[in-house]
Coordinates of C-alpha atoms in Angstrom, one line a residue:
Chain A
M177 CA 18.9 -4.2 46.7
S178 CA 15.3 -3.1 46.7
A179 CA 12.5 -4.2 44.4
T180 CA 12.7 -0.8 42.7
S181 CA 16.4 -0.5 42.3
T182 CA 17.6 0.1 38.8
W183 CA 20.1 -2.4 37.5
T184 CA 22.4 -1.7 34.6
I185 CA 24.7 -4.1 32.8
T186 CA 27.7 -2.5 34.4
G187 CA 25.9 -2.8 37.8
V188 CA 25.2 -6.5 37.2
R189 CA 28.8 -7.2 36.2
D190 CA 30.1 -5.5 39.4
A191 CA 27.6 -7.2 41.7
L192 CA 28.3 -10.7 40.3
R193 CA 32.1 -10.2 40.5
A194 CA 31.9 -8.9 44.0
K195 CA 29.6 -11.9 44.8
E196 CA 27.0 -9.6 46.3
I197 CA 24.4 -11.6 44.4
S198 CA 24.4 -14.8 42.3
A199 CA 23.1 -15.0 38.7
R200 CA 20.4 -17.3 39.9
E201 CA 19.3 -14.9 42.7
L202 CA 19.3 -12.0 40.2
T203 CA 17.2 -14.0 37.7
K204 CA 14.8 -15.0 40.5
D205 CA 14.5 -11.3 41.5
F206 CA 13.6 -10.3 38.0
F207 CA 11.0 -13.0 37.6
A208 CA 9.5 -11.7 40.9
R209 CA 9.4 -8.2 39.6
I210 CA 7.7 -9.4 36.4
E211 CA 5.2 -11.3 38.5
N212 CA 4.4 -8.1 40.4
R213 CA 4.1 -5.7 37.6
N214 CA 3.1 -7.6 34.4
R215 CA -0.6 -7.9 35.0
E216 CA -0.7 -4.1 35.0
L217 CA 1.8 -3.4 32.2
N218 CA 1.2 -6.5 29.9
A219 CA 4.8 -6.1 28.8
F220 CA 5.7 -9.9 28.7
L221 CA 3.8 -12.5 26.6
A222 CA 5.9 -15.5 27.7
L223 CA 8.6 -16.3 30.2
S224 CA 11.4 -18.7 29.6
L225 CA 12.1 -19.8 33.2
E226 CA 13.8 -23.1 32.6
R227 CA 16.2 -21.7 30.0
A228 CA 16.9 -18.6 32.1
Y229 CA 17.8 -20.5 35.2
A230 CA 19.9 -23.0 33.3
Q231 CA 21.9 -20.1 31.9
A232 CA 22.1 -18.4 35.3
D233 CA 23.5 -21.6 36.7
R234 CA 26.2 -21.8 34.0
I235 CA 27.2 -18.2 34.9
D236 CA 27.3 -19.0 38.6
A237 CA 29.5 -22.1 37.9
M238 CA 31.9 -19.8 35.9
I239 CA 32.0 -17.4 38.8
A240 CA 32.6 -20.2 41.3
K241 CA 35.6 -21.4 39.2
G242 CA 36.9 -17.9 39.0
N243 CA 36.6 -17.9 35.2
A244 CA 36.7 -14.7 33.1
L245 CA 33.1 -13.6 32.6
P246 CA 31.7 -12.7 29.1
P247 CA 30.3 -9.2 28.6
L248 CA 26.7 -9.9 29.4
A249 CA 27.2 -12.6 32.1
G250 CA 24.1 -13.0 34.1
V251 CA 22.3 -10.0 32.6
P252 CA 18.6 -10.5 32.5
I253 CA 17.3 -9.5 29.0
A254 CA 13.9 -9.4 27.4
V255 CA 13.3 -10.1 23.7
K256 CA 10.6 -8.7 21.4
D257 CA 8.3 -11.4 20.3
V258 CA 9.1 -11.1 16.6
I259 CA 12.6 -12.5 17.2
S260 CA 12.8 -16.3 17.0
T261 CA 13.7 -18.3 20.2
R262 CA 14.0 -22.0 19.9
D263 CA 11.1 -23.8 21.6
I264 CA 9.9 -20.6 23.2
T265 CA 6.6 -19.5 21.8
T266 CA 7.0 -16.6 19.4
T267 CA 3.7 -15.0 18.4
C268 CA 4.7 -11.7 16.7
G269 CA 1.8 -10.3 18.8
S270 CA -0.5 -12.2 16.3
K271 CA -3.2 -14.9 16.7
I272 CA -1.9 -16.5 13.5
L273 CA 1.2 -17.6 15.4
E274 CA -0.4 -18.1 18.8
S275 CA 1.3 -21.5 19.4
Y276 CA 4.3 -21.2 17.1
N277 CA 7.5 -22.6 18.6
P278 CA 10.5 -21.7 16.3
P279 CA 12.8 -24.6 15.5
Y280 CA 15.9 -22.4 15.8
D281 CA 17.3 -19.3 17.6
A282 CA 17.8 -15.9 15.8
T283 CA 21.5 -15.1 15.4
A284 CA 21.1 -12.1 17.8
I285 CA 19.7 -14.5 20.5
E286 CA 22.6 -17.0 19.9
R287 CA 25.1 -14.1 20.3
L288 CA 23.4 -12.8 23.5
E289 CA 23.5 -16.2 25.2
R290 CA 27.0 -16.9 24.1
A291 CA 27.9 -13.6 25.8
G292 CA 26.2 -14.8 29.0
A293 CA 22.9 -13.1 28.8
V294 CA 19.9 -14.6 30.6
I295 CA 16.8 -14.5 28.4
L296 CA 13.8 -13.8 30.6
G297 CA 11.1 -14.1 28.0
K298 CA 9.3 -12.5 25.1
T299 CA 7.8 -9.1 25.1
N300 CA 4.5 -7.8 23.7
C301 CA 4.5 -5.7 20.5
D302 CA 2.2 -4.5 17.8
E303 CA 1.2 -7.4 15.6
F304 CA 4.1 -8.2 13.2
A305 CA 5.7 -4.9 14.5
M306 CA 3.1 -2.8 12.7
G307 CA 2.2 0.1 14.9
S308 CA 3.4 3.0 16.9
S309 CA 1.5 2.5 20.2
N310 CA 1.5 -1.3 20.9
E311 CA -2.3 -1.2 20.6
N312 CA -2.3 -3.5 17.6
S313 CA -1.2 -6.5 19.6
A314 CA -3.6 -9.4 19.6
Y315 CA -2.7 -9.9 23.2
G316 CA -3.8 -6.5 24.4
P317 CA -2.0 -3.2 24.8
V318 CA 1.0 -2.5 26.9
R319 CA 0.8 0.4 29.4
N320 CA 3.5 3.0 29.8
P321 CA 5.1 2.5 33.2
V322 CA 5.7 6.3 33.4
A323 CA 2.0 7.0 33.0
L324 CA -0.4 4.1 33.0
D325 CA -3.1 5.8 30.9
R326 CA -0.5 6.3 28.1
V327 CA 0.9 4.1 25.4
P328 CA 4.5 2.9 25.7
G329 CA 5.0 3.7 22.0
G330 CA 5.5 1.0 19.4
S331 CA 6.0 -1.4 18.0
S332 CA 8.6 -2.5 20.6
G333 CA 6.3 -1.3 23.4
G334 CA 6.7 -4.3 25.6
S335 CA 10.5 -4.2 25.4
A336 CA 10.6 -0.5 26.2
A337 CA 8.1 -0.8 29.1
A338 CA 10.0 -3.8 30.5
V339 CA 13.3 -1.9 30.7
A340 CA 11.7 1.3 31.9
A341 CA 9.8 -0.5 34.7
G342 CA 13.0 -2.4 35.7
L343 CA 11.6 -5.8 34.6
A344 CA 14.6 -6.4 32.5
V345 CA 18.1 -4.8 32.5
A346 CA 18.0 -4.5 28.7
A347 CA 15.8 -5.6 25.8
L348 CA 16.0 -6.4 22.1
G349 CA 13.6 -4.5 20.0
T350 CA 13.2 -4.1 16.2
D351 CA 13.0 -0.9 14.2
T352 CA 11.4 -0.7 10.8
G353 CA 10.1 2.9 10.8
G354 CA 10.9 4.0 14.4
S355 CA 9.8 1.0 16.5
I356 CA 12.8 1.0 18.8
R357 CA 13.5 4.8 19.0
Q358 CA 9.9 6.0 19.4
P359 CA 9.0 3.6 22.3
G360 CA 12.4 4.4 23.8
A361 CA 11.4 8.1 23.8
C362 CA 7.9 7.4 25.1
C363 CA 9.3 5.4 28.1
G364 CA 12.3 7.6 28.9
I365 CA 15.1 5.1 28.0
Q366 CA 17.7 4.6 25.3
G367 CA 16.6 3.0 22.1
M368 CA 19.2 2.3 19.4
M369 CA 18.7 1.4 15.8
P370 CA 21.9 0.2 14.2
T371 CA 22.9 0.7 10.5
Y372 CA 20.9 -1.6 8.2
G373 CA 22.9 -4.8 7.9
R374 CA 24.9 -4.2 11.0
V375 CA 23.0 -6.8 13.1
S376 CA 21.9 -10.0 11.5
R377 CA 18.2 -10.4 10.7
Y378 CA 18.4 -14.2 10.7
G379 CA 15.5 -15.4 12.8
L380 CA 13.8 -12.0 12.9
I381 CA 10.3 -12.7 11.5
A382 CA 10.1 -10.4 8.5
F383 CA 7.9 -7.3 8.3
A384 CA 9.7 -5.2 5.7
S385 CA 13.0 -6.8 4.8
S386 CA 14.7 -3.7 3.3
L387 CA 14.0 -1.8 6.5
D388 CA 13.9 -4.2 9.5
R389 CA 16.7 -4.0 12.1
I390 CA 17.3 -5.4 15.5
G391 CA 18.7 -3.2 18.3
P392 CA 18.9 -2.6 22.0
L393 CA 16.7 -0.7 24.5
T394 CA 18.7 0.1 27.7
Q395 CA 18.9 2.2 30.8
N396 CA 21.9 4.1 29.7
V397 CA 24.2 4.7 26.7
T398 CA 27.1 2.5 28.0
D399 CA 24.7 -0.5 28.2
A400 CA 23.5 0.2 24.6
S401 CA 27.2 0.1 23.5
T402 CA 27.8 -3.2 25.4
V403 CA 24.7 -4.9 23.8
M404 CA 25.7 -3.5 20.4
S405 CA 29.2 -4.9 20.6
V406 CA 27.7 -8.4 21.2
I407 CA 25.0 -8.5 18.5
A408 CA 26.7 -6.6 15.7
G409 CA 28.7 -8.3 13.0
H410 CA 28.5 -10.3 9.8
D411 CA 26.4 -13.4 9.6
T412 CA 26.5 -15.9 6.7
N413 CA 22.8 -16.7 7.4
D414 CA 21.7 -13.2 6.4
S415 CA 22.8 -12.2 2.9
T416 CA 22.0 -8.5 3.7
S417 CA 24.2 -8.5 6.8
A418 CA 27.3 -6.4 6.2
A419 CA 30.8 -7.8 6.2
V420 CA 32.2 -4.6 7.8
P421 CA 34.4 -5.0 10.9
V422 CA 32.8 -4.1 14.2
P423 CA 34.8 -1.4 16.0
D424 CA 35.3 -1.3 19.8
Y425 CA 32.3 0.8 20.8
A426 CA 33.4 1.1 24.4
A427 CA 36.7 2.6 23.4
E428 CA 35.0 5.5 21.6
L429 CA 32.3 6.1 24.2
E430 CA 34.0 8.6 26.5
K431 CA 35.8 10.6 23.8
P432 CA 35.1 14.4 24.0
V433 CA 32.6 15.7 21.4
Q434 CA 34.3 19.1 21.1
G435 CA 34.6 20.1 17.5
L436 CA 31.9 17.8 16.2
R437 CA 29.4 19.3 13.8
I438 CA 25.7 18.9 14.6
G439 CA 23.3 19.2 11.8
V440 CA 19.8 20.5 12.7
P441 CA 17.3 20.0 9.9
E442 CA 14.8 22.9 10.0
D443 CA 12.1 20.7 8.4
Y444 CA 11.9 18.6 11.6
F445 CA 11.0 21.6 13.9
G446 CA 8.0 22.9 12.0
E447 CA 4.3 22.3 12.1
G448 CA 3.0 19.4 14.1
L449 CA 5.8 19.4 16.7
D450 CA 4.7 19.7 20.3
Q451 CA 5.9 22.9 21.9
E452 CA 7.4 21.2 25.0
V453 CA 9.2 18.6 22.9
R454 CA 10.6 21.4 20.7
E455 CA 12.0 23.2 23.8
K456 CA 13.6 20.1 25.3
V457 CA 15.2 19.0 22.1
L458 CA 16.5 22.5 21.3
A459 CA 17.8 22.7 24.9
G460 CA 19.6 19.4 24.3
I461 CA 21.3 20.8 21.2
A462 CA 22.3 23.9 23.1
L463 CA 23.9 21.7 25.8
L464 CA 26.0 19.9 23.1
E465 CA 27.0 23.3 21.8
K466 CA 28.2 24.2 25.3
L467 CA 30.4 21.0 25.1
G468 CA 32.0 22.5 22.0
C469 CA 29.9 21.1 19.2
G470 CA 29.2 23.3 16.2
R471 CA 25.6 23.7 15.1
I472 CA 24.8 23.8 11.4
P473 CA 21.3 24.4 10.1
L474 CA 20.3 21.8 7.4
Q475 CA 17.8 21.6 4.6
M476 CA 16.6 18.1 3.9
P477 CA 14.1 18.9 1.1
H478 CA 12.5 15.5 0.8
T479 CA 11.6 15.0 4.5
D480 CA 8.0 15.9 3.8
Y481 CA 7.7 12.9 1.5
A482 CA 9.1 10.3 3.9
I483 CA 5.8 9.1 5.5
A484 CA 4.2 8.5 2.1
T485 CA 7.3 6.8 0.8
Y486 CA 7.7 4.6 3.9
Y487 CA 4.1 3.5 4.0
I488 CA 4.3 2.4 0.4
V489 CA 7.6 0.6 0.6
A490 CA 6.9 -1.0 4.0
T491 CA 3.4 -2.2 3.2
A492 CA 4.5 -3.6 -0.2
E493 CA 7.2 -5.7 1.4
A494 CA 4.9 -6.7 4.2
S495 CA 2.2 -7.9 1.8
S496 CA 4.8 -10.1 0.2
N497 CA 6.4 -11.3 3.5
L498 CA 3.1 -12.1 5.1
A499 CA 1.9 -14.2 2.2
R500 CA 3.6 -17.1 4.0
Y501 CA 0.9 -17.3 6.6
D502 CA -1.6 -19.5 4.9
G503 CA -2.3 -22.3 7.3
V504 CA -0.1 -24.8 5.5
R505 CA 3.3 -25.0 7.3
Y506 CA 2.9 -23.4 10.7
G507 CA 0.6 -21.4 12.9
L508 CA -3.2 -21.2 12.7
R509 CA -5.2 -23.2 10.2
I510 CA -9.0 -22.8 9.8
P511 CA -10.1 -25.8 7.7
G512 CA -11.8 -25.2 4.4
A513 CA -13.4 -27.3 1.7
T514 CA -10.8 -26.0 -0.8
L515 CA -7.2 -24.8 -0.5
G516 CA -8.3 -21.3 -1.4
E517 CA -11.0 -21.2 1.2
M518 CA -8.5 -22.5 3.8
Y519 CA -6.1 -19.7 3.0
R520 CA -8.8 -17.0 3.1
T521 CA -10.5 -18.0 6.3
T522 CA -7.2 -18.7 8.1
R523 CA -5.9 -15.2 7.2
E524 CA -9.2 -13.5 7.9
R525 CA -9.3 -15.0 11.4
G526 CA -5.6 -14.9 12.1
F527 CA -4.6 -11.4 11.2
G528 CA -5.8 -8.2 13.1
P529 CA -7.2 -5.1 11.5
E530 CA -3.9 -3.1 11.1
V531 CA -2.1 -6.1 9.5
K532 CA -4.9 -6.6 7.1
R533 CA -5.0 -2.9 6.3
R534 CA -1.2 -3.0 5.5
I535 CA -1.5 -6.2 3.5
M536 CA -4.3 -4.5 1.5
L537 CA -2.4 -1.3 0.9
G538 CA 0.8 -3.2 0.0
T539 CA -1.1 -5.5 -2.4
Y540 CA -2.7 -2.5 -4.0
V541 CA 0.5 -0.6 -4.6
L542 CA 2.1 -3.7 -6.1
S543 CA -0.8 -4.7 -8.3
A544 CA -0.9 -4.4 -12.1
G545 CA -1.5 -0.9 -13.2
Y546 CA -0.4 0.7 -9.9
Y547 CA 3.1 -0.6 -9.5
D548 CA 4.8 2.2 -11.4
A549 CA 2.7 5.0 -10.0
Y550 CA 3.1 3.9 -6.4
Y551 CA 5.8 1.3 -5.6
L552 CA 8.4 2.2 -8.2
R553 CA 7.9 5.9 -7.6
A554 CA 8.3 5.4 -3.8
Q555 CA 11.5 3.5 -4.3
K556 CA 12.8 6.5 -6.4
V557 CA 11.8 9.0 -3.7
R558 CA 13.6 6.7 -1.2
S559 CA 16.7 7.4 -3.2
L560 CA 16.1 11.1 -2.9
I561 CA 15.7 10.8 0.9
A562 CA 18.9 8.8 1.1
R563 CA 20.6 11.4 -1.0
D564 CA 19.4 14.1 1.5
F565 CA 21.3 12.2 4.2
A566 CA 24.4 11.6 2.1
D567 CA 24.5 15.4 1.3
A568 CA 24.0 16.4 4.9
F569 CA 26.7 14.1 6.1
Q570 CA 29.2 15.9 3.8
K571 CA 28.7 18.9 6.1
V572 CA 28.0 17.4 9.5
D573 CA 29.0 14.5 11.8
V574 CA 25.6 13.8 13.3
I575 CA 22.0 15.0 12.7
I576 CA 19.9 15.8 15.7
T577 CA 16.0 15.9 15.7
P578 CA 13.1 15.2 18.0
T579 CA 12.4 11.4 18.1
A580 CA 8.6 11.8 18.0
P581 CA 6.4 14.9 17.5
T582 CA 4.6 14.4 20.8
P583 CA 5.2 12.7 24.1
A584 CA 3.4 9.4 24.8
F585 CA -0.3 9.8 23.9
R586 CA -3.3 8.3 25.7
L587 CA -4.4 4.8 25.0
G588 CA -7.2 4.9 22.4
E589 CA -6.3 8.4 21.3
K590 CA -5.3 7.6 17.8
T591 CA -6.7 4.1 17.1
A592 CA -9.7 5.4 15.1
D593 CA -7.5 7.2 12.5
P594 CA -4.7 5.0 11.0
L595 CA -3.2 8.0 9.1
Q596 CA -2.8 10.1 12.3
M597 CA -1.1 7.1 13.9
Y598 CA 1.3 6.8 10.9
L599 CA 2.3 10.4 11.4
A600 CA 3.8 9.5 14.9
D601 CA 6.7 8.1 12.9
I602 CA 7.4 11.3 11.0
Y603 CA 10.9 11.9 12.3
T604 CA 12.0 8.3 12.5
V605 CA 11.1 6.9 9.0
T606 CA 13.6 9.1 7.2
G607 CA 16.6 7.4 8.9
S608 CA 14.9 4.0 8.3
L609 CA 14.6 4.6 4.6
A610 CA 18.2 5.9 4.3
G611 CA 19.6 2.9 6.3
V612 CA 21.6 5.1 8.7
P613 CA 22.0 4.3 12.5
G614 CA 20.4 6.4 15.2
I615 CA 19.5 6.5 18.9
S616 CA 16.8 8.1 20.9
V617 CA 18.1 9.5 24.2
P618 CA 16.0 10.9 27.0
C619 CA 16.3 14.7 27.1
G620 CA 14.0 15.8 29.9
K621 CA 10.3 15.6 30.8
T622 CA 7.3 17.7 30.0
N623 CA 5.4 19.6 32.8
V624 CA 3.2 16.6 33.5
G625 CA 6.3 14.3 33.7
L626 CA 6.2 12.6 30.3
P627 CA 9.7 11.7 28.9
V628 CA 10.9 13.5 25.7
G629 CA 13.3 11.8 23.3
M630 CA 16.1 13.3 21.2
Q631 CA 17.2 11.5 18.1
I632 CA 20.9 11.4 17.1
L633 CA 21.6 10.0 13.6
A634 CA 25.0 9.3 12.0
P635 CA 26.3 8.0 8.6
H636 CA 26.2 4.3 7.8
F637 CA 28.2 2.3 10.3
G638 CA 28.7 5.4 12.4
E639 CA 27.3 3.7 15.6
S640 CA 30.5 4.8 17.5
R641 CA 29.7 8.4 16.7
V642 CA 26.0 8.0 17.7
L643 CA 27.0 6.4 21.0
Q644 CA 29.8 9.0 21.7
V645 CA 27.5 11.9 21.3
A646 CA 24.7 10.2 23.2
R647 CA 27.1 9.4 26.1
A648 CA 28.4 13.0 26.2
F649 CA 24.9 14.3 26.3
E650 CA 23.8 11.8 29.0
K651 CA 26.7 12.8 31.2
A652 CA 26.5 16.5 30.7
G653 CA 22.7 16.6 31.0
G654 CA 22.5 14.7 34.3
F655 CA 20.6 11.9 32.7
E656 CA 23.0 9.3 33.9
I657 CA 21.8 6.1 35.5
Chain B
M858 CA -12.4 8.8 -4.7
K859 CA -9.2 6.8 -5.3
I860 CA -10.5 3.4 -4.6
S861 CA -13.9 1.7 -5.1
R862 CA -15.6 -1.2 -3.4
E863 CA -14.7 -3.3 -6.5
D864 CA -11.0 -2.4 -6.0
V865 CA -11.2 -3.5 -2.4
L866 CA -12.7 -6.8 -3.4
R867 CA -10.1 -7.3 -6.1
V868 CA -7.2 -6.6 -3.7
A869 CA -8.7 -8.8 -1.0
E870 CA -8.8 -11.6 -3.5
L871 CA -5.2 -11.1 -4.6
A872 CA -4.2 -11.0 -0.9
H873 CA -6.2 -14.1 0.0
L874 CA -8.3 -12.2 2.6
E875 CA -11.9 -12.9 3.1
L876 CA -13.3 -9.6 4.3
T877 CA -16.6 -9.1 6.1
T878 CA -19.1 -6.5 4.8
E879 CA -18.1 -4.0 7.5
E880 CA -14.4 -4.5 6.8
I881 CA -14.9 -3.9 3.1
E882 CA -16.4 -0.5 3.7
M883 CA -13.9 0.4 6.5
Y884 CA -10.9 -0.5 4.4
R885 CA -12.3 1.3 1.4
G886 CA -12.6 4.6 3.4
Q887 CA -9.2 4.2 5.1
L888 CA -7.3 3.1 2.0
D889 CA -8.9 6.0 0.2
E890 CA -7.6 8.5 2.8
I891 CA -4.1 6.9 2.8
L892 CA -3.9 6.8 -1.0
A893 CA -4.9 10.5 -1.2
Y894 CA -2.2 11.3 1.3
V895 CA 0.6 9.4 -0.5
D896 CA -0.4 11.2 -3.8
K897 CA 2.0 13.9 -2.7
L898 CA 4.8 11.8 -4.2
Q899 CA 3.3 12.5 -7.7
R900 CA 4.5 16.1 -7.3
L901 CA 8.2 15.1 -7.4
D902 CA 10.2 14.9 -10.6
V903 CA 11.8 11.4 -10.5
V904 CA 12.6 11.0 -14.1
N905 CA 16.4 10.5 -13.7
V906 CA 16.3 8.9 -10.3
E907 CA 17.3 5.3 -9.8
P908 CA 14.9 3.3 -7.5
M909 CA 16.4 2.2 -4.2
A910 CA 15.4 -1.4 -3.5
Q911 CA 17.9 -2.1 -0.9
V912 CA 20.5 -0.3 1.3
L913 CA 23.8 -0.9 -0.4
F914 CA 27.2 0.3 0.8
P915 CA 30.0 1.6 -1.4
S916 CA 32.4 -0.6 0.6
A917 CA 30.5 -3.7 -0.4
G918 CA 31.4 -3.3 -4.1
D919 CA 29.1 -3.7 -7.0
Q920 CA 28.5 -7.3 -6.5
P921 CA 27.4 -8.8 -3.2
E922 CA 29.9 -11.4 -1.8
L923 CA 28.5 -14.9 -2.4
R924 CA 29.4 -17.8 -0.2
D925 CA 30.6 -21.1 -1.6
D926 CA 27.8 -23.4 -2.6
T927 CA 28.6 -26.3 -0.2
V928 CA 26.3 -29.0 1.1
V929 CA 25.8 -28.9 4.9
P930 CA 23.6 -31.2 6.9
C931 CA 20.1 -29.9 7.6
D932 CA 18.2 -32.6 9.4
I933 CA 15.3 -30.5 10.6
S934 CA 12.3 -31.9 8.7
G935 CA 10.9 -33.6 11.8
T936 CA 11.1 -30.3 13.9
V937 CA 9.6 -28.3 11.0
L938 CA 6.8 -30.8 10.4
A939 CA 6.0 -30.8 14.1
Q940 CA 4.8 -27.2 13.8
A941 CA 2.5 -28.0 10.9
P942 CA -1.3 -27.9 11.5
D943 CA -1.5 -31.2 9.5
A944 CA 1.4 -33.3 8.2
A945 CA 2.1 -36.8 7.0
K946 CA 5.8 -37.1 6.9
P947 CA 7.5 -36.0 4.7
F948 CA 4.6 -33.9 3.5
F949 CA 2.4 -31.0 4.6
R950 CA -1.2 -32.1 4.1
V951 CA -3.8 -29.6 2.6
P952 CA -7.3 -29.9 1.1
R953 CA -7.4 -31.7 -2.3
V954 CA -6.3 -29.4 -5.1
I955 CA -6.3 -31.8 -8.1
E956 CA -9.4 -33.6 -9.1
R957 CA -8.9 -37.1 -10.6

């Protein structure tokens, strides 16, 4: 084992069973990797050493007794800092929660640990998950391990960078408008967004409640399916979590894709798409055709309205969700002579520029006189976008598009123009609005070596189908790790 | 121009944000650009379209399933108050809001 070797969940399972390494040694190795690389990458904001070693020791005790091991036994996992971890500082990348220690664990965390995972720590992200480059973190940007002058994507930039750099075997991210899939694409790894309601949001600190989802970032598709099988499922603590049985994702994974119908929406390959990204994604689709998939051109007529719809719906929900940060119950308080002054100065000092921008926009579109013209209208257009997907899935089994219009851009390249930054989400927000599941899989690199991501979307609760196509593609394309 | 300086100040007041002079001008310009962009939604005919407030699944039926309303212990007030910037158990303490 070298400092640069890539661990997968399957690899960890085999090594622990063969007693080539103990869970404690593996945990120690990962903390050493983080120690070596984090100053440069800024992927981790906090480490949970005590908790990680305690869990590793529990796994080692199970191995010593010859007990059956749970699916993530000893697997070092990183967690985006918007997901609550009991007694481990959870900042959401914001100054307003700089010293906040949640009193409880998110359901996803509870399930990971019950499945034997070792939580290494919390990863950097755009403040309250608002951003596409990780440059909106109050704790500084994350660098892309593939090219250090580039962004890792966002908002789950720290999670993606940690996995891509081998500082964690897998990570949890959250996806509201592309925040798992786009950083997955930028860093050259798998990023999966489950169906809305498939994974409990209990303990996920809310950005836009009708859009937020928790999902995995992993080295390969098999690992994504393993994490999904652990975190998916109904939870009485989240009224929007779906009471739909979780299938055996692993059982579907290696099924041949022959005969599946791939929808290719023409609107996603038009103006604004980088030439190299277009070529790689089209080559990826051609490869799936060689495996026996049919290719069906699609019209999804409301695609062009998705960014506008998304930035109204998401900011409206955000302005409401973030009203809770007022200096009363938790987080930062800047004292004031009156309650109102305390609220205003606390929020002015605690929130960064992008969060304030979105609170302002969201408050505006919800305010008297504008609600119908903006918010209500956006909710109606959201119905039309969801209908585009429903219609498309009458004709096809999956939809394939680029994940992002360009490869990872340079740090600072888009920070001056918020609207340009929003357009980085152009191919991901549609699936977010419709509530469908999707994954970004690596589909090659540009001439200068930047990873390109291909997005695979399926109907609601079609995670098995997403993973099956992703796995076939990974195997046939030689992207296997 | 979609949004004036007065609009920015009104929204900031609603959102409990105390903006600096530079922020007021910056957000006015940026919100103006974003609102001009989202104006494209006005082109669509949405007269007979239902608003989508939440992702709902046909399998979930018309009514969401409600759990039984049973009392369960929730003895966390100490842990919660420990996170408060200023607390006097069992209360959060804030600047005076009612003059006597």
